[in-house]
C-alpha positions as a printed NumPy array, in Angstrom:
array([[ -0.145,  -0.134,  -0.112],
       [  1.191,   3.54 ,  -0.887],
       [  2.363,   6.38 ,   1.757],
       [ -1.132,   8.228,   2.66 ],
       [ -1.464,  11.556,   3.266],
       [ -2.962,  12.982,   6.245],
       [ -7.008,  13.855,   4.404],
       [ -6.81 ,   9.939,   3.238],
       [ -5.928,   9.406,   6.03 ],
       [ -8.421,  10.758,   8.159],
       [-11.014,   9.807,   5.282],
       [-10.158,   6.384,   5.416],
       [ -9.267,   4.497,   9.584],
       [-12.568,   3.161,   9.622],
       [-14.952,  -0.466,  10.913],
       [-11.238,  -2.65 ,   9.87 ],
       [ -8.718,  -0.766,  12.042],
       [-10.628,  -0.951,  15.366],
       [-11.298,  -4.922,  15.329],
       [-15.19 ,  -4.432,  14.47 ],
       [-15.655,  -7.63 ,  11.954],
       [-18.207,  -6.502,   9.088],
       [-21.733,  -7.951,   9.569],
       [-22.534, -11.932,   9.867],
       [-25.936, -11.924,   9.771],
       [-28.033, -11.204,   6.419],
       [-30.401,  -8.641,   8.297],
       [-27.201,  -5.158,   7.818],
       [-25.644,  -6.194,   4.273],
       [-24.228,  -1.889,   4.379],
       [-21.321,  -1.164,   5.789],
       [-20.732,   1.885,   8.05 ],
       [-18.245,   4.224,   7.159],
       [-14.882,   4.877,   8.127],
       [-14.315,   6.883,  11.056],
       [-13.343,  11.022,  10.31 ],
       [-11.283,  13.953,  12.697],
       [-13.629,  15.685,  11.301],
       [-16.548,  18.265,  12.652],
       [-19.738,  18.386,  10.869],
       [-19.72 ,  21.101,   8.476],
       [-22.617,  23.084,  10.047],
       [-21.867,  22.871,  13.326],
       [-21.719,  25.895,  15.412],
       [-17.393,  24.89 ,  16.907],
       [-16.534,  24.32 ,  13.121],
       [-18.357,  27.303,  11.45 ],
       [-16.938,  30.104,  14.236],
       [-12.916,  28.785,  13.364],
       [-12.905,  27.65 ,   9.559],
       [-11.214,  30.421,   8.963],
       [ -8.264,  30.349,  10.829],
       [ -8.208,  26.235,  11.947],
       [ -6.267,  24.654,   9.664],
       [ -8.327,  21.826,   8.115],
       [ -6.143,  18.74 ,   8.38 ],
       [ -3.993,  19.281,  11.261],
       [  0.134,  20.359,  11.437],
       [  1.896,  16.68 ,  10.871],
       [  3.476,  16.795,  14.652],
       [ -0.219,  15.99 ,  15.908],
       [ -2.035,  12.987,  16.33 ],
       [ -5.078,  12.288,  17.458],
       [ -5.768,   9.899,  20.41 ],
       [ -5.177,   6.088,  19.655],
       [ -7.574,   3.845,  17.393],
       [ -7.605,   1.949,  21.122],
       [ -9.223,   5.519,  23.05 ],
       [-11.614,   6.269,  20.621],
       [-13.167,   2.285,  20.782],
       [-13.322,   3.051,  24.987],
       [-15.188,   6.215,  23.85 ],
       [-17.728,   4.952,  21.652],
       [-17.863,   2.08 ,  24.815],
       [-19.142,   4.301,  27.285],
       [-22.993,   5.669,  26.432],
       [-23.917,   7.15 ,  29.842],
       [-21.742,  10.012,  31.922],
       [-22.586,  12.279,  34.033],
       [-21.532,  16.196,  33.441],
       [-21.583,  18.624,  36.851],
       [-21.003,  22.427,  37.133],
       [-20.006,  24.135,  39.717],
       [-18.464,  26.964,  40.889],
       [-18.624,  30.132,  42.241],
       [-22.069,  31.23 ,  40.46 ],
       [-23.814,  28.16 ,  42.246],
       [-23.748,  29.894,  45.822],
       [-25.795,  32.254,  44.137],
       [-28.423,  29.485,  43.045],
       [-28.37 ,  30.963,  39.203],
       [-28.815,  29.409,  36.801],
       [-26.805,  28.804,  33.403],
       [-23.842,  29.12 ,  34.959],
       [-21.798,  32.172,  35.017],
       [-22.939,  33.473,  31.949],
       [-24.873,  35.721,  33.988],
       [-22.11 ,  37.213,  34.732],
       [-21.792,  39.308,  31.535],
       [-25.465,  41.051,  31.97 ],
       [-24.813,  42.126,  36.039],
       [-24.4  ,  45.835,  37.867],
       [-20.872,  46.156,  38.026],
       [-21.548,  45.962,  41.616],
       [-23.289,  42.735,  42.004],
       [-20.06 ,  41.661,  39.57 ],
       [-17.852,  42.587,  42.957],
       [-19.975,  40.513,  44.844],
       [-19.719,  37.777,  42.349],
       [-16.089,  38.037,  42.577],
       [-15.102,  38.655,  45.848],
       [-18.201,  34.928,  46.631],
       [-15.282,  32.91 ,  47.045],
       [-13.795,  34.556,  50.154],
       [-16.481,  32.495,  51.919],
       [-17.874,  30.193,  50.917],
       [-17.481,  26.776,  52.501],
       [-19.289,  23.925,  50.678],
       [-19.038,  21.562,  53.353],
       [-21.369,  18.588,  52.439],
       [-19.658,  18.136,  48.983],
       [-18.765,  14.252,  48.925],
       [-16.564,  12.965,  46.466],
       [-17.108,   9.616,  47.836],
       [-20.724,  10.138,  47.644],
       [-20.536,  11.484,  44.134],
       [-19.083,   8.557,  42.533],
       [-20.996,   5.839,  44.967],
       [-24.467,   8.224,  43.038],
       [-22.629,   7.592,  39.749],
       [-21.981,   3.756,  40.26 ],
       [-25.77 ,   3.125,  41.521],
       [-26.917,   5.414,  38.1  ],
       [-24.671,   3.228,  36.091],
       [-22.692,   6.248,  35.143],
       [-19.32 ,   4.678,  32.841],
       [-18.08 ,   8.95 ,  32.891],
       [-18.172,  12.373,  34.641],
       [-17.499,  15.324,  33.428],
       [-16.572,  18.469,  36.078],
       [-15.503,  21.884,  35.698],
       [-12.385,  22.394,  37.257],
       [-12.884,  26.043,  35.573],
       [-15.346,  27.788,  34.25 ],
       [-15.837,  31.167,  32.539],
       [-16.027,  33.002,  35.688],
       [-12.349,  32.089,  35.695],
       [-12.216,  30.54 ,  39.179],
       [ -9.991,  27.661,  39.94 ],
       [-11.883,  24.081,  41.367],
       [ -8.352,  22.883,  42.001],
       [ -4.782,  23.252,  43.616],
       [ -3.887,  25.44 ,  40.674],
       [ -0.459,  26.79 ,  41.509],
       [ -0.628,  30.09 ,  38.719],
       [ -1.614,  32.855,  39.64 ],
       [ -3.701,  36.037,  38.444],
       [ -1.771,  39.412,  37.955],
       [ -4.489,  41.517,  37.302],
       [ -8.425,  41.839,  37.44 ],
       [-10.893,  44.31 ,  37.086],
       [-11.865,  46.355,  39.781],
       [-15.496,  46.681,  39.084],
       [-16.059,  49.384,  41.826],
       [-13.499,  51.515,  41.323],
       [-14.174,  55.226,  41.94 ],
       [-14.942,  57.343,  37.958],
       [-15.62 ,  53.187,  37.044],
       [-14.184,  49.637,  36.742],
       [-10.53 ,  49.707,  36.094],
       [ -7.901,  46.988,  35.532],
       [ -5.807,  46.581,  39.537],
       [ -2.678,  44.532,  39.732],
       [ -3.309,  40.892,  41.749],
       [ -1.741,  38.199,  43.28 ],
       [ -4.077,  35.681,  43.912],
       [ -4.501,  32.263,  42.412],
       [ -8.315,  32.769,  42.629],
       [ -9.404,  28.798,  43.757],
       [-11.071,  26.755,  45.705],
       [ -7.579,  26.523,  48.288],
       [ -7.837,  30.108,  48.388],
       [-12.294,  29.422,  50.425],
       [-12.488,  28.826,  54.276],
       [-13.878,  25.018,  52.156],
       [ -9.819,  25.206,  51.475],
       [-10.068,  21.478,  49.696],
       [ -8.956,  20.703,  45.872],
       [-12.58 ,  19.65 ,  44.559],
       [-11.407,  17.848,  41.314],
       [ -8.259,  15.709,  43.584],
       [-10.766,  14.18 ,  45.518],
       [-13.555,  13.798,  42.679],
       [-10.521,  12.062,  40.259],
       [ -9.23 ,  10.044,  43.447],
       [-12.911,   8.998,  44.542],
       [-13.04 ,   8.13 ,  40.692],
       [ -9.556,   6.404,  39.988],
       [-10.86 ,   4.182,  42.895],
       [-14.147,   2.728,  41.243],
       [-12.893,   2.871,  37.498],
       [-15.385,   5.788,  36.607],
       [-13.928,   6.952,  33.098],
       [-13.073,  11.112,  33.881],
       [-13.466,  14.2  ,  31.821],
       [-12.066,  17.733,  33.634],
       [-14.254,  20.414,  32.02 ],
       [-11.743,  23.432,  30.833],
       [-12.962,  26.997,  30.131],
       [-10.141,  28.351,  27.554],
       [-11.539,  32.066,  28.961],
       [-11.412,  33.472,  32.106],
       [-13.545,  36.874,  33.358],
       [-11.545,  37.329,  36.29 ],
       [ -7.948,  37.471,  34.781],
       [ -8.221,  40.609,  32.571],
       [ -5.123,  39.258,  30.637],
       [ -7.716,  37.025,  29.14 ],
       [ -8.662,  40.22 ,  27.527],
       [-11.257,  40.179,  25.275],
       [-11.524,  36.923,  23.966],
       [-14.413,  34.267,  24.188],
       [-16.83 ,  37.048,  25.905],
       [-14.681,  38.638,  28.289],
       [-17.045,  40.636,  30.045],
       [-13.363,  43.71 ,  29.016],
       [-13.012,  44.891,  25.508],
       [-10.762,  46.954,  23.925],
       [-11.09 ,  48.612,  20.578],
       [ -9.165,  46.289,  18.75 ],
       [-12.194,  43.166,  19.751],
       [-13.146,  42.841,  16.302],
       [ -9.927,  41.561,  14.902],
       [ -8.317,  39.603,  17.823],
       [-12.704,  37.756,  17.928],
       [-12.019,  37.037,  14.349],
       [-14.662,  39.796,  13.057],
       [-14.92 ,  38.488,   8.972],
       [-16.002,  42.045,   6.429],
       [-18.877,  39.124,   5.482],
       [-20.237,  38.835,   8.925],
       [-20.853,  42.869,   8.83 ],
       [-20.019,  46.405,   9.782],
       [-17.893,  46.878,  13.066],
       [-20.945,  48.634,  14.133],
       [-22.883,  45.564,  14.039],
       [-19.963,  43.672,  16.255],
       [-19.915,  46.362,  19.06 ],
       [-24.282,  46.071,  18.937],
       [-23.653,  42.848,  19.853],
       [-21.563,  42.375,  22.402],
       [-23.733,  45.722,  23.362],
       [-27.083,  43.032,  23.623],
       [-25.161,  40.34 ,  25.435],
       [-23.855,  42.375,  28.372],
       [-26.475,  44.94 ,  28.274],
       [-25.404,  48.598,  29.511],
       [-22.269,  47.438,  30.955],
       [-19.827,  46.934,  28.142],
       [-16.697,  48.389,  29.076],
       [-13.319,  49.293,  26.615],
       [ -9.668,  49.158,  28.254],
       [ -6.694,  49.161,  26.439],
       [ -5.762,  46.298,  24.14 ],
       [ -3.332,  44.187,  25.868],
       [  0.271,  44.08 ,  25.534],
       [  2.438,  41.779,  24.096],
       [  3.027,  40.721,  27.502],
       [ -0.567,  40.343,  28.981],
       [ -0.491,  38.101,  25.736],
       [  2.346,  36.277,  26.663],
       [  1.21 ,  35.327,  30.467],
       [ -2.069,  34.293,  29.217],
       [ -1.039,  32.431,  27.284],
       [  1.325,  30.544,  30.116],
       [ -0.626,  30.689,  32.279],
       [ -3.44 ,  28.488,  30.625],
       [ -1.336,  25.68 ,  29.299],
       [  0.308,  25.48 ,  33.13 ],
       [ -3.175,  24.712,  34.548],
       [ -4.096,  22.45 ,  31.854],
       [ -0.331,  20.382,  31.869],
       [ -1.324,  21.118,  35.927],
       [ -4.505,  19.221,  35.222],
       [ -2.911,  16.118,  33.244],
       [ -0.672,  15.685,  35.818],
       [ -1.283,  15.997,  38.664],
       [ -4.329,  13.34 ,  38.958],
       [ -3.217,  10.461,  37.592],
       [ -4.89 ,   9.418,  34.203],
       [ -7.011,  11.494,  32.046],
       [ -9.255,  10.289,  29.761],
       [-11.219,  13.44 ,  28.195],
       [-10.984,  17.227,  28.061],
       [-13.384,  18.8  ,  27.764],
       [-12.369,  22.191,  26.406],
       [-14.416,  25.756,  25.718],
       [-14.897,  28.574,  24.517],
       [-12.504,  30.316,  21.155],
       [ -9.733,  31.994,  21.223],
       [ -9.806,  33.516,  18.083],
       [ -7.123,  34.033,  15.243],
       [ -4.299,  36.184,  16.255],
       [ -3.292,  33.283,  18.93 ],
       [ -4.656,  30.085,  17.484],
       [ -0.554,  29.319,  16.809],
       [  0.089,  29.752,  20.991],
       [ -3.349,  27.666,  21.073],
       [ -1.88 ,  24.559,  19.106],
       [  1.39 ,  24.792,  20.565],
       [ -0.459,  23.791,  24.001],
       [ -2.765,  21.732,  22.183],
       [  0.888,  19.41 ,  21.003],
       [  2.419,  20.035,  24.206],
       [ -1.003,  18.608,  26.072],
       [ -0.501,  15.183,  23.331],
       [  2.793,  14.155,  24.644],
       [  1.575,  14.583,  28.096],
       [ -1.387,  12.185,  27.851],
       [ -1.424,  10.732,  23.774],
       [ -4.772,   9.09 ,  24.937],
       [ -6.726,  11.816,  26.533],
       [ -9.938,  12.614,  24.065],
       [-10.587,  16.112,  23.455],
       [-13.465,  18.247,  23.074],
       [-12.915,  20.269,  19.127],
       [-14.321,  23.27 ,  21.227],
       [-11.945,  25.604,  20.444],
       [ -9.775,  23.509,  18.259],
       [-11.205,  22.505,  15.197],
       [-10.064,  19.78 ,  13.291],
       [ -7.25 ,  19.048,  15.969],
       [-10.259,  17.174,  18.509],
       [-11.371,  14.01 ,  19.217],
       [-14.461,  14.408,  20.022],
       [-17.346,  16.874,  19.692],
       [-20.428,  17.707,  21.744],
       [-24.332,  18.569,  20.239],
       [-25.614,  20.404,  22.807],
       [-28.734,  20.604,  24.523],
       [-30.592,  18.422,  21.842],
       [-29.803,  14.6  ,  20.469],
       [-29.246,  15.487,  16.729],
       [-32.663,  13.85 ,  14.784],
       [-30.85 ,  11.863,  12.22 ],
       [-26.776,   9.789,  12.035],
       [-24.818,  12.489,  12.353],
       [-22.929,  14.392,   9.016],
       [-19.989,  12.869,  10.432],
       [-18.043,   9.66 ,  11.982],
       [-15.96 ,  11.979,  14.083],
       [-16.716,  10.924,  18.067],
       [-19.551,  12.549,  19.813],
       [-21.129,  12.782,  22.68 ],
       [-24.354,  14.643,  23.761],
       [-24.482,  16.817,  26.589],
       [-28.128,  18.35 ,  27.733],
       [-29.18 ,  19.595,  31.476],
       [-31.536,  17.718,  33.51 ],
       [-33.064,  20.36 ,  34.76 ],
       [-33.559,  23.667,  32.945],
       [-29.961,  24.331,  32.894],
       [-26.838,  22.711,  33.441],
       [-25.882,  24.254,  37.179],
       [-28.408,  23.464,  39.641],
       [-32.022,  23.391,  39.32 ],
       [-33.824,  24.24 ,  42.988],
       [-36.726,  23.554,  41.354],
       [-37.771,  19.815,  40.815],
       [-40.473,  20.081,  39.03 ],
       [-37.9  ,  21.414,  36.39 ],
       [-35.794,  18.028,  36.293],
       [-37.072,  16.177,  33.045],
       [-37.347,  12.657,  33.992],
       [-36.249,   8.752,  34.084],
       [-38.122,   8.637,  31.176],
       [-36.306,  11.154,  29.107],
       [-32.523,  10.49 ,  30.075],
       [-33.809,   7.23 ,  28.894],
       [-35.582,   7.988,  26.019],
       [-32.35 ,  10.559,  24.739],
       [-29.868,   7.921,  25.755],
       [-31.112,   5.612,  23.773],
       [-31.61 ,   7.352,  21.01 ],
       [-28.35 ,   9.259,  20.891],
       [-26.957,   5.454,  21.247],
       [-28.636,   3.78 ,  17.753],
       [-27.276,   7.013,  16.182],
       [-24.082,   5.948,  17.152],
       [-22.932,   8.58 ,  19.908],
       [-22.99 ,   8.884,  23.926],
       [-25.203,  10.679,  26.238],
       [-24.342,  13.083,  29.376],
       [-26.556,  14.599,  31.657],
       [-26.181,  17.641,  33.394],
       [-26.628,  18.045,  37.032],
       [-25.143,  20.608,  38.496],
       [-24.668,  20.541,  43.318],
       [-25.964,  23.15 ,  45.337],
       [-23.76 ,  25.599,  47.349],
       [-22.542,  23.303,  50.273],
       [-22.245,  20.53 ,  47.682],
       [-25.251,  18.147,  47.416],
       [-27.38 ,  17.014,  44.658],
       [-31.275,  17.719,  44.722],
       [-32.785,  14.883,  45.624],
       [-35.402,  14.828,  42.531],
       [-32.096,  14.512,  39.923],
       [-30.533,  12.085,  41.994],
       [-33.519,   9.639,  42.309],
       [-33.879,   9.951,  38.304],
       [-29.944,   9.311,  38.187],
       [-30.717,   5.83 ,  40.663],
       [-33.654,   5.405,  38.62 ],
       [-32.197,   5.154,  35.414],
       [-28.956,   2.756,  37.065],
       [-32.064,  -0.169,  37.643],
       [-33.266,   0.452,  33.962],
       [-29.807,  -0.106,  32.984],
       [-29.338,  -2.968,  34.792],
       [-31.733,  -4.869,  32.768],
       [-30.905,  -3.52 ,  29.847],
       [-27.67 ,  -2.684,  29.975],
       [-26.261,  -4.877,  27.477],
       [-28.022,  -3.122,  24.384],
       [-26.626,   0.037,  25.523],
       [-23.718,  -0.564,  26.749],
       [-20.208,  -1.004,  24.174],
       [-22.757,  -1.608,  21.268],
       [-22.67 ,  -0.296,  17.74 ],
       [-25.111,   1.201,  15.181],
       [-26.73 ,  -0.237,  12.525],
       [-25.208,   0.753,   9.37 ],
       [-27.066,   3.026,   7.29 ],
       [-30.681,   4.162,   8.152],
       [-31.272,   0.897,  10.134],
       [-31.091,   2.753,  13.296],
       [-34.632,   3.195,  13.623],
       [-37.994,   2.23 ,  12.894],
       [-40.383,   4.784,  13.162],
       [-41.134,   7.229,  16.275],
       [-40.74 ,   4.23 ,  18.306],
       [-38.46 ,   2.147,  18.218],
       [-33.942,   2.093,  17.878],
       [-31.533,  -0.266,  17.055],
       [-28.663,  -1.353,  18.611],
       [-25.919,  -3.449,  17.834],
       [-23.554,  -6.323,  19.603],
       [-19.607,  -5.104,  18.34 ],
       [-19.727,  -8.754,  16.356],
       [-23.054,  -8.381,  14.671],
       [-24.219, -11.331,  16.182],
       [-26.652,  -9.71 ,  18.204],
       [-29.262,  -7.55 ,  17.287],
       [-31.032,  -4.762,  19.762],
       [-34.846,  -2.763,  19.723],
       [-35.929,  -0.572,  22.234],
       [-39.911,   0.012,  22.35 ],
       [-40.181,   3.83 ,  23.476],
       [-43.619,   2.8  ,  24.171],
       [-45.095,  -0.531,  25.038],
       [-45.864,  -2.427,  22.102],
       [-48.407,  -3.687,  22.309],
       [-49.215,  -7.477,  22.114],
       [-46.597,  -7.569,  19.064],
       [-43.946,  -6.203,  18.207],
       [-43.158,  -5.784,  14.832],
       [-40.346,  -5.177,  13.05 ],
       [-39.567,  -4.193,   8.719],
       [-36.24 ,  -4.67 ,   9.162],
       [-35.103,  -8.067,   9.491],
       [-34.364, -11.405,   8.086],
       [-35.845, -14.209,  10.49 ],
       [-34.656, -16.699,   8.747],
       [-31.048, -16.141,  10.36 ],
       [-33.23 , -15.47 ,  13.365],
       [-32.621, -18.012,  15.75 ],
       [-34.222, -16.783,  19.504],
       [-36.385, -13.3  ,  20.413],
       [-35.864, -12.282,  24.4  ],
       [-37.131,  -9.943,  25.932],
       [-34.396,  -8.16 ,  28.538],
       [-35.182,  -9.52 ,  32.15 ],
       [-38.041, -11.548,  31.281],
       [-36.643, -14.95 ,  31.2  ],
       [-38.72 , -16.919,  28.811],
       [-38.293, -17.019,  24.58 ],
       [-40.924, -14.894,  23.163],
       [-42.72 , -16.314,  19.756],
       [-41.361, -14.867,  16.497],
       [-42.943, -15.438,  12.159],
       [-41.939, -13.943,   9.533],
       [-45.457, -12.019,   7.878],
       [-45.123, -11.23 ,   4.756],
       [-46.748,  -7.712,   4.477],
       [-45.881,  -6.912,   8.806],
       [-42.533,  -7.945,   8.516],
       [-40.538,  -9.877,  11.502],
       [-43.614, -10.659,  14.055],
       [-42.909, -10.812,  17.892],
       [-45.391, -12.312,  19.873],
       [-45.862,  -9.911,  23.278],
       [-46.717, -12.878,  26.15 ],
       [-50.184, -12.089,  27.888],
       [-48.847, -11.472,  31.242],
       [-46.58 ,  -8.911,  30.724],
       [-49.5  ,  -6.947,  29.495],
       [-50.074,  -6.19 ,  32.891],
       [-47.448,  -3.16 ,  33.533],
       [-46.372,  -4.421,  36.98 ],
       [-45.145,  -7.584,  35.371],
       [-43.168,  -5.985,  32.82 ],
       [-39.226,  -6.006,  33.761],
       [-39.249,  -2.495,  34.012],
       [-41.447,   1.232,  33.681],
       [-39.845,   2.378,  30.923],
       [-38.45 ,   2.002,  27.051],
       [-38.376,  -1.846,  26.738],
       [-35.314,  -3.861,  25.47 ],
       [-35.048,  -7.68 ,  23.551],
       [-32.498,  -9.012,  22.725],
       [-32.713, -10.57 ,  19.016],
       [-30.236, -14.072,  18.321],
       [-29.412, -15.066,  15.02 ],
       [-26.404, -17.317,  13.478],
       [-23.636, -16.192,  10.822]])
């Protein structure tokens, strides 16, 4: 075989490279397209960065290994935990409301760490909840956009905004870590969580925002509350995007009447930003053992992309198999995250993906139990994402003291009960090829890696018969309901397809193995 260029490599690494057998049963003769490292052409992350992040990474870069990707694709179900200073105020939408706060409110927000003491936090209890819910991984916000570090960082913030200074906000010198270690709590939350997860073999995803709204050196990137005269250029604003006036009007809408313009960052400040950003990511990948994923967030723009790229190259040397989220690094990413929705059909790319979707009204703590979407919502979305070839991460935030809402915890535990019955059709499965992932609104399908078992999930009760049109019955050796001990009768109907008889005793809801979706194991011969 001749030598391949990088684009050929991107488009030819596929199921054969992963050791996945071709279909053994007559019901799945199509093959899946090959694995890619390419964001969908309509993905918002791709559209934001395509003008300055190269389509094909530089030759010295490598993605995570095929083994790491295979492990990622086996996970299926994860928990996204947002926790930070915003939790002190019990506000929804994480740190985003900071941008529209008054200057007095911003100052109060930034000073809240001085009295924060989340004494109910228990890393072991959090990871026990993950086990009870059958969650295979968790993502945790080591630092959200607000700039507060939930870990023992040795880096220092050297300048920040004084929002209540006489004659208006101004930048002032400072020297602090702005971290959990400077609160009365004084415990490394990331350290405790990663240690508890390692003990339980739960995979770890550390969220880290490229933005830092506390550190003045990070202005004006990623909706920083301190903007500068050169913001449009630094952001990568193009003439095709509209006029400069439109750019500033958009900034005003995001920040209400509290848009603050300060001088452009100096070369020294830019270099200091890059160094602190790089050092914090280095800390996260060297202080806490194996990290399976890094959930990067927000964009820096074209003027500092070369420095960002150099940081990503360095991270690859620290932990070569860490799966990097594509946010802010384009096709250098190993996976991407449809946010707040499950794609309507199979994605237009074969890049690995993980849906992130809040269980409440946002990713941060929700105090109203009626706003948690319910166990069935979790299960249906998990099945749907899995059938389409992705993973599903449900977002739940703890309160200021470090405790999850009982309603959220109960819904997660109920999902775990369902998975202990039906999980074999979810975990470590793969999608059926082409359009065979569903039939109508009710049926979803997955398959075992060796293609000898098809799993069918009915999102609502199928009644007295389960009808499937996309399977050839001649190679089927048995049909079973997950959690039900007896084999099911089935036959081939010329118009209705495969017809599986549902026993009369199961028409009584209390006799069914689970309360929500129902899984069927369909076995076949080679």
